[in-house]
CSV table of N, CA, C and O in Angstrom, one decimal:
chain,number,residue,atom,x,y,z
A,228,UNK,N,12.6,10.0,-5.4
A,228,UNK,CA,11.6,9.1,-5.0
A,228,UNK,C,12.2,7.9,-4.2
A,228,UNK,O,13.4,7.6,-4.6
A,229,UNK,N,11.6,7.3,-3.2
A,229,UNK,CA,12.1,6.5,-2.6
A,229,UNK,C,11.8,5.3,-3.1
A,229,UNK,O,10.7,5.1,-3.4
A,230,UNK,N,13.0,4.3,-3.2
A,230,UNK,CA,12.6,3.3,-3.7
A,230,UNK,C,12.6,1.6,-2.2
A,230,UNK,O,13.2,1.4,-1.1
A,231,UNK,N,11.9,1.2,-2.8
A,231,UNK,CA,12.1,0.0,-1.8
A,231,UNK,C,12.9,-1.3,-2.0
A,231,UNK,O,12.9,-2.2,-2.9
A,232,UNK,N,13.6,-1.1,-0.9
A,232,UNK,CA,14.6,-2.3,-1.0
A,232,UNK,C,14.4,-3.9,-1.5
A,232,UNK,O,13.8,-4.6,-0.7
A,233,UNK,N,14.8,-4.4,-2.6
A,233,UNK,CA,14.4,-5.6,-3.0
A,233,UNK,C,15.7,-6.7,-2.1
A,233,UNK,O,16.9,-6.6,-2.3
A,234,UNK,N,14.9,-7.8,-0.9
A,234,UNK,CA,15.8,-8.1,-0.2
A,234,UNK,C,16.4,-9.1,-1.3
A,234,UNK,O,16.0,-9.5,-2.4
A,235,UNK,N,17.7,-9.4,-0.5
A,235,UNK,CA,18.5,-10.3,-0.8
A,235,UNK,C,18.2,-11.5,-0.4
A,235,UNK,O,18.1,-11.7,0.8
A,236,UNK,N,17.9,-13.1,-1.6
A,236,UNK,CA,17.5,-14.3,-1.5
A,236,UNK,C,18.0,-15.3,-2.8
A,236,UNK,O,18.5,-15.1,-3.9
A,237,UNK,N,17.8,-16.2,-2.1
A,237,UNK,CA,17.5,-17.5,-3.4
A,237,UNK,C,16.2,-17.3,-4.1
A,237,UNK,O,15.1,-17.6,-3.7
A,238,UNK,N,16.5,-16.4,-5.9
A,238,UNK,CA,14.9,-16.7,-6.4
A,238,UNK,C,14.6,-18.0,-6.8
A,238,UNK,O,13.4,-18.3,-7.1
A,239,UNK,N,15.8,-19.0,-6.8
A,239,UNK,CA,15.3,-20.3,-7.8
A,239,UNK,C,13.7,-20.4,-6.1
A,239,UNK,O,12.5,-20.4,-6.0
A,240,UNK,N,14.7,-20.5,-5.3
A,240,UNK,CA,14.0,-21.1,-4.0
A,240,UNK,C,12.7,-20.3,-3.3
A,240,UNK,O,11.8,-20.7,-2.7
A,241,UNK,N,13.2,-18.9,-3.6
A,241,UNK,CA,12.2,-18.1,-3.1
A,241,UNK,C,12.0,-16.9,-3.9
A,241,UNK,O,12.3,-15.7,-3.6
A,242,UNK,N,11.0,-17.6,-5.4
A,242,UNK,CA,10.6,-16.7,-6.0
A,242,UNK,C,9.7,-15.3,-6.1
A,242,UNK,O,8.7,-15.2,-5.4
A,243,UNK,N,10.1,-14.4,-6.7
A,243,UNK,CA,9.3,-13.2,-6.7
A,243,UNK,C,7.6,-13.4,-7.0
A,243,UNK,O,7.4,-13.9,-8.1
A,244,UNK,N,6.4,-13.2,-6.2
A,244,UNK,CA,5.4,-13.1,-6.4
A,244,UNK,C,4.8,-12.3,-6.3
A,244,UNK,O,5.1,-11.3,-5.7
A,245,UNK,N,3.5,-12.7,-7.1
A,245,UNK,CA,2.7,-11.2,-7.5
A,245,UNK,C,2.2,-10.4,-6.1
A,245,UNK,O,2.0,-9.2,-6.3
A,246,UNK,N,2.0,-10.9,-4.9
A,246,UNK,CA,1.9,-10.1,-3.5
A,246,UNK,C,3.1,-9.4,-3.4
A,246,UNK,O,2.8,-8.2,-3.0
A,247,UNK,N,4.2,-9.5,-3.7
A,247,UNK,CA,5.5,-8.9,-3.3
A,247,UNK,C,5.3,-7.8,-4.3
A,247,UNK,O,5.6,-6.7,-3.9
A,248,UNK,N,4.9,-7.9,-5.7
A,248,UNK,CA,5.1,-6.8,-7.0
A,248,UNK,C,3.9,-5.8,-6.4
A,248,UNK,O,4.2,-4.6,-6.2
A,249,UNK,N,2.6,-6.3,-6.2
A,249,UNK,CA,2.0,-5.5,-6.1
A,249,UNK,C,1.9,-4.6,-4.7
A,249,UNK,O,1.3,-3.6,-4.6
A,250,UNK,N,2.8,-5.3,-3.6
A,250,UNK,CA,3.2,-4.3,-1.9
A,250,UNK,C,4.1,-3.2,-2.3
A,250,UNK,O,4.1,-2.0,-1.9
A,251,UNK,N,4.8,-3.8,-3.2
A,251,UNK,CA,5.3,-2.6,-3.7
A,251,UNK,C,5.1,-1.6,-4.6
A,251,UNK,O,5.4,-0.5,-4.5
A,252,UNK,N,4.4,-2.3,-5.8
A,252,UNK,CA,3.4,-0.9,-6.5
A,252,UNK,C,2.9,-0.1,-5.4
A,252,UNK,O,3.4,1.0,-5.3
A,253,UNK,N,1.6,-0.5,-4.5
A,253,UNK,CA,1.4,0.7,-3.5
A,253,UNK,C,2.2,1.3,-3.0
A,253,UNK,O,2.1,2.5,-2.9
A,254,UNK,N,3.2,0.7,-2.7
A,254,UNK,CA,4.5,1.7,-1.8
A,254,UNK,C,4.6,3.1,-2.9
A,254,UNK,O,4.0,4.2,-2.7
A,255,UNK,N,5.3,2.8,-3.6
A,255,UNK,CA,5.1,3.5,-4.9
A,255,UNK,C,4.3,4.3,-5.3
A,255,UNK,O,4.6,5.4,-5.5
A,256,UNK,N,2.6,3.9,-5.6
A,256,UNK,CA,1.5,4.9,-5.7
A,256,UNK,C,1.4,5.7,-4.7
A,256,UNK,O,1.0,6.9,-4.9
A,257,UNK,N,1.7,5.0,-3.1
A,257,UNK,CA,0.8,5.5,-2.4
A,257,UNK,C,2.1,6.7,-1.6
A,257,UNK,O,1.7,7.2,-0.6
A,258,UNK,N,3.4,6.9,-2.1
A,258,UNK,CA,4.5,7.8,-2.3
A,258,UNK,C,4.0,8.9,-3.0
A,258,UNK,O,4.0,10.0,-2.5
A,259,UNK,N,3.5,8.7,-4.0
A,259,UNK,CA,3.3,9.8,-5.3
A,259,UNK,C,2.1,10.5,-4.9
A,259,UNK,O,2.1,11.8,-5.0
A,260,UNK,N,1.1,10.0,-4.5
A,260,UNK,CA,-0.1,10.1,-3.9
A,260,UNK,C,-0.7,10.3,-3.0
A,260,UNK,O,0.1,9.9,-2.2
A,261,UNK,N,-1.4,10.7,-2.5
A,261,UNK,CA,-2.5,10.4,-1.7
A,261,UNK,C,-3.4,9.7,-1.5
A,261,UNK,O,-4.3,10.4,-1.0
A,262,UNK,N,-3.6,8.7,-1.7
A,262,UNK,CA,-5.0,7.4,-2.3
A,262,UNK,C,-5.7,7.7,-1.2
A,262,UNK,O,-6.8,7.8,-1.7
A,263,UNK,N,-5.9,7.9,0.1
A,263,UNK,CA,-6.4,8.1,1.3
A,263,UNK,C,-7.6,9.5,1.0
A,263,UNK,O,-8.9,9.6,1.1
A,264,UNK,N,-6.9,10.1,0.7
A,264,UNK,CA,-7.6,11.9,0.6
A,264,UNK,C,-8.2,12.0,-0.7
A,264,UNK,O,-9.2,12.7,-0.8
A,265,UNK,N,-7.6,11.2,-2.0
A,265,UNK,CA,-8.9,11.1,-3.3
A,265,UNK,C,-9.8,9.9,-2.9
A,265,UNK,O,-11.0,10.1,-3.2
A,266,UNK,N,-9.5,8.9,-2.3
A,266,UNK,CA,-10.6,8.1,-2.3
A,266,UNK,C,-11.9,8.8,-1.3
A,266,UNK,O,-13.1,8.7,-1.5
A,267,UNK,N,-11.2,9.8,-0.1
A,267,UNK,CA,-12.3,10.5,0.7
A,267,UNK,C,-13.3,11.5,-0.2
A,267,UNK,O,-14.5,11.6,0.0
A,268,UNK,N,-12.4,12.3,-1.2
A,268,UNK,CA,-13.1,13.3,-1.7
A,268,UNK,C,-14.0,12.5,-2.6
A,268,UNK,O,-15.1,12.8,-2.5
A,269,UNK,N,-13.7,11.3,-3.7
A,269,UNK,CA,-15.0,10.6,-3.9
A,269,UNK,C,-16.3,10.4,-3.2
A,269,UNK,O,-17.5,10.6,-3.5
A,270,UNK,N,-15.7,10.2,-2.4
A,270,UNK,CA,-16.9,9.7,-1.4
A,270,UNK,C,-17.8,11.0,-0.9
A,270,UNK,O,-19.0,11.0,-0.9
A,271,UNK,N,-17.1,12.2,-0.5
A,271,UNK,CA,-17.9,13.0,-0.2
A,271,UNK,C,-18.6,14.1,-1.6
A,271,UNK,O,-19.2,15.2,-1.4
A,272,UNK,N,-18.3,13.5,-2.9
A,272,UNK,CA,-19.5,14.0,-3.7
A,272,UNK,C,-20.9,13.6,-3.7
A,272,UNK,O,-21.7,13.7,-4.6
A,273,UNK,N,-21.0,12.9,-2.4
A,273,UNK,CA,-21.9,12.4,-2.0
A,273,UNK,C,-22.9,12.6,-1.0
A,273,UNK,O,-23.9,12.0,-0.7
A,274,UNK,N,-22.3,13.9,-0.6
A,274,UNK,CA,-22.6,14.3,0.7
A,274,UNK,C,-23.8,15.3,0.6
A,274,UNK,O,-24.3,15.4,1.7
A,275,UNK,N,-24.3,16.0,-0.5
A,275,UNK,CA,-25.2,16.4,-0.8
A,275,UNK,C,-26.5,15.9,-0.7
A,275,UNK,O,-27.4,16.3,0.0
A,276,UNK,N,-26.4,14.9,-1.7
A,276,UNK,CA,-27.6,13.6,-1.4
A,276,UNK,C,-27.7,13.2,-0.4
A,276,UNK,O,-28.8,12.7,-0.2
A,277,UNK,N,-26.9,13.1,0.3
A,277,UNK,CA,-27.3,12.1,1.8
A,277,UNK,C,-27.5,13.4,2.9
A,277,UNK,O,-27.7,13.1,4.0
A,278,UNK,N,-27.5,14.7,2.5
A,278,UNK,CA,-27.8,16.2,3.2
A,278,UNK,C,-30.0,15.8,2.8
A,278,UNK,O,-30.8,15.7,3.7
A,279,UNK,N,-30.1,15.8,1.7
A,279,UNK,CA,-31.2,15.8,1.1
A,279,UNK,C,-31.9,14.9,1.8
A,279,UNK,O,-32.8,15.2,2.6
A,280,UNK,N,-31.5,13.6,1.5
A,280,UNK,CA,-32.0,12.4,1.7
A,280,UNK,C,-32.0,12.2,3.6
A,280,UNK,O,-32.5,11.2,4.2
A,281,UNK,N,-31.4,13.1,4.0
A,281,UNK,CA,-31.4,13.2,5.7
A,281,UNK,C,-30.8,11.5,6.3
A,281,UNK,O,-31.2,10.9,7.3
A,282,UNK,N,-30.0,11.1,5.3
A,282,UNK,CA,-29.5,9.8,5.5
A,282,UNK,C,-28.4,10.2,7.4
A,282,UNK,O,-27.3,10.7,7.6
A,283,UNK,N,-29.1,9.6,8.2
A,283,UNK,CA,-27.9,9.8,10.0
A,283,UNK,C,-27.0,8.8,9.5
A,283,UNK,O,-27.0,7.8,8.8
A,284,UNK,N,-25.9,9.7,10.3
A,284,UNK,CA,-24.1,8.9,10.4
A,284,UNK,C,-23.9,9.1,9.4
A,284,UNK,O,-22.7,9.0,9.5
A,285,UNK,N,-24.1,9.3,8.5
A,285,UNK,CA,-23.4,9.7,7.0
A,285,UNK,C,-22.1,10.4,7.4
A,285,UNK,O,-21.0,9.9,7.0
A,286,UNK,N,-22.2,11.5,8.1
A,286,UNK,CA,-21.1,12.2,8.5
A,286,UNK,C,-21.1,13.0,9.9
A,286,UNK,O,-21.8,14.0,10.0
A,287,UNK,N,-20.0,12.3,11.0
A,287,UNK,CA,-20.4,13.0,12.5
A,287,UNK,C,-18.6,13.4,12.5
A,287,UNK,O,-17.7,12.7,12.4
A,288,UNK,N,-18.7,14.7,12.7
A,288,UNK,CA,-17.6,15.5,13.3
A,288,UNK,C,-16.2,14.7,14.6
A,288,UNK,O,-14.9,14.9,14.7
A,289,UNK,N,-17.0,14.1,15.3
A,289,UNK,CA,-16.4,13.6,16.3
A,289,UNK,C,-16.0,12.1,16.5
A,289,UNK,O,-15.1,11.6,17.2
A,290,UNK,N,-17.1,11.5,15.5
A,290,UNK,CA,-17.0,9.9,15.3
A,290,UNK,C,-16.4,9.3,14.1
A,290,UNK,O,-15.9,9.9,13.2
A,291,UNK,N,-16.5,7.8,14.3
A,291,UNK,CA,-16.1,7.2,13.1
A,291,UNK,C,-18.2,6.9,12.2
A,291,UNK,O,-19.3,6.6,12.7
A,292,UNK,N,-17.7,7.2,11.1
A,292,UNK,CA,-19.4,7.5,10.5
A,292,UNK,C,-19.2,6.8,9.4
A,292,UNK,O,-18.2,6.1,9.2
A,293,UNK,N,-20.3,7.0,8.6
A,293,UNK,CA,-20.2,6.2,7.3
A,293,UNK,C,-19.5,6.5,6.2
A,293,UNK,O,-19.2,5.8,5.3
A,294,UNK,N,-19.3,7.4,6.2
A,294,UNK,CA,-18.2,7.9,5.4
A,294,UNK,C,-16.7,6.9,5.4
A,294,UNK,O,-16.2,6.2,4.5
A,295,UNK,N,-16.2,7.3,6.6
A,295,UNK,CA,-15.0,6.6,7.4
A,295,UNK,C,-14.8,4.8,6.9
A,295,UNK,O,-13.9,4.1,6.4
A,296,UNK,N,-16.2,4.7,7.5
A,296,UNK,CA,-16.3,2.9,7.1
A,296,UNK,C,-16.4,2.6,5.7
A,296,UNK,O,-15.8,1.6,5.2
A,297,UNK,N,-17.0,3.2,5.1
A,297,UNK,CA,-17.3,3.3,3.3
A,297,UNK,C,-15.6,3.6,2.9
A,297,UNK,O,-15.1,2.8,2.0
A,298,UNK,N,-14.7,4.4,3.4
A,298,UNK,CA,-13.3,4.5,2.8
A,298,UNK,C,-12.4,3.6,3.4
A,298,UNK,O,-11.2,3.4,3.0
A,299,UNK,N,-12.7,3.3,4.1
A,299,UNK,CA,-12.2,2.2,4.8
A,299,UNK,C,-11.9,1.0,4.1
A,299,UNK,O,-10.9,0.4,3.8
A,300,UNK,N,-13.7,0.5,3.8
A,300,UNK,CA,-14.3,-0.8,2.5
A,300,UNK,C,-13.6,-0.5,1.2
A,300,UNK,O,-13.2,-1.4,0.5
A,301,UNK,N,-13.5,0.3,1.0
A,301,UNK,CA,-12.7,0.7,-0.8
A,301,UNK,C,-11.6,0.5,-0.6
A,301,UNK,O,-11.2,-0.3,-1.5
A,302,UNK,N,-10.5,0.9,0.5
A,302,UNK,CA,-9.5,0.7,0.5
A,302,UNK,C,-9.1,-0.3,0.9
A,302,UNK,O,-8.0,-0.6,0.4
A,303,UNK,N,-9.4,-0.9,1.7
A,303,UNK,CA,-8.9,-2.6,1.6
A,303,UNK,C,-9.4,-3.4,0.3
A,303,UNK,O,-8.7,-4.3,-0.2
A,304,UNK,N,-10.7,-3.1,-0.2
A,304,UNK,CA,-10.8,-3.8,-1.4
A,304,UNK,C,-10.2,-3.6,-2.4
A,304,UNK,O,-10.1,-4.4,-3.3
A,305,UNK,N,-9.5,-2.3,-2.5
A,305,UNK,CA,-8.3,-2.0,-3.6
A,305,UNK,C,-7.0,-2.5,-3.6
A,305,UNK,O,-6.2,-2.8,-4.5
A,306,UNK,N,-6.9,-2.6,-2.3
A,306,UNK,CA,-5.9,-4.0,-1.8
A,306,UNK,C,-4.4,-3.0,-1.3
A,306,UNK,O,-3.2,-3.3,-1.4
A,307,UNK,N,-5.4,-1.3,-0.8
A,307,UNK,CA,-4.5,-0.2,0.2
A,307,UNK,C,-4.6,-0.3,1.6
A,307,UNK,O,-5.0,0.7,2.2
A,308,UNK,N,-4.4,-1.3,2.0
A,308,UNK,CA,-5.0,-1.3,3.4
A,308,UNK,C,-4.1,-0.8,4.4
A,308,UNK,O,-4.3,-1.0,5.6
A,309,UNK,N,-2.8,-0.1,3.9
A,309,UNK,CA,-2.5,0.4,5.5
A,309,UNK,C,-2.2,1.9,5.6
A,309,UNK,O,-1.3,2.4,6.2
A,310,UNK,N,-3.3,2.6,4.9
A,310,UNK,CA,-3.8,3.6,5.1
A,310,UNK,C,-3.5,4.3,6.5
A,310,UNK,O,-4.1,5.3,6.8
């Protein structure tokens, strides 16, 4: 597993913060993982209902659709945004 380099500093001066712990937890998850391809397959147990419900853009072959933008919103709100 790849680990990520903890640089070299002054902690009295330039302490460890929780943005720095948690860029690196994702490094880490998103190593082990795929968060990109489970967050999509969530989303598309969805796809049925919105087949039914004849909900447009839900999902277009060639475009960015609602699907895309919906995984998009989850994943920056999870705080994975460089998907």
């Amino acid at each position: 597993m790849s680990e990520a380099k903890i640089r070299v500093r002054d902690f009295v001066s330039d302490p460890v913060t929780p943005k720095e712990i948690i860029g690196r937890f994702w490094d880490k998850v998103y190593y082990m993982i795929d968060i990109d391809e489970i967050v999509y397959d969530l989303i598309s147990d969805y796809d049925i209902a919105m087949d039914e419900q004849k909900i447009e853009g839900w999902y277009m072959e060639e475009d960015t659709d609602e699907k895309d933008s919906l995984r998009d919103q989850v994943l920056t709100q999870m705080g994975c945004e460089f998907h």
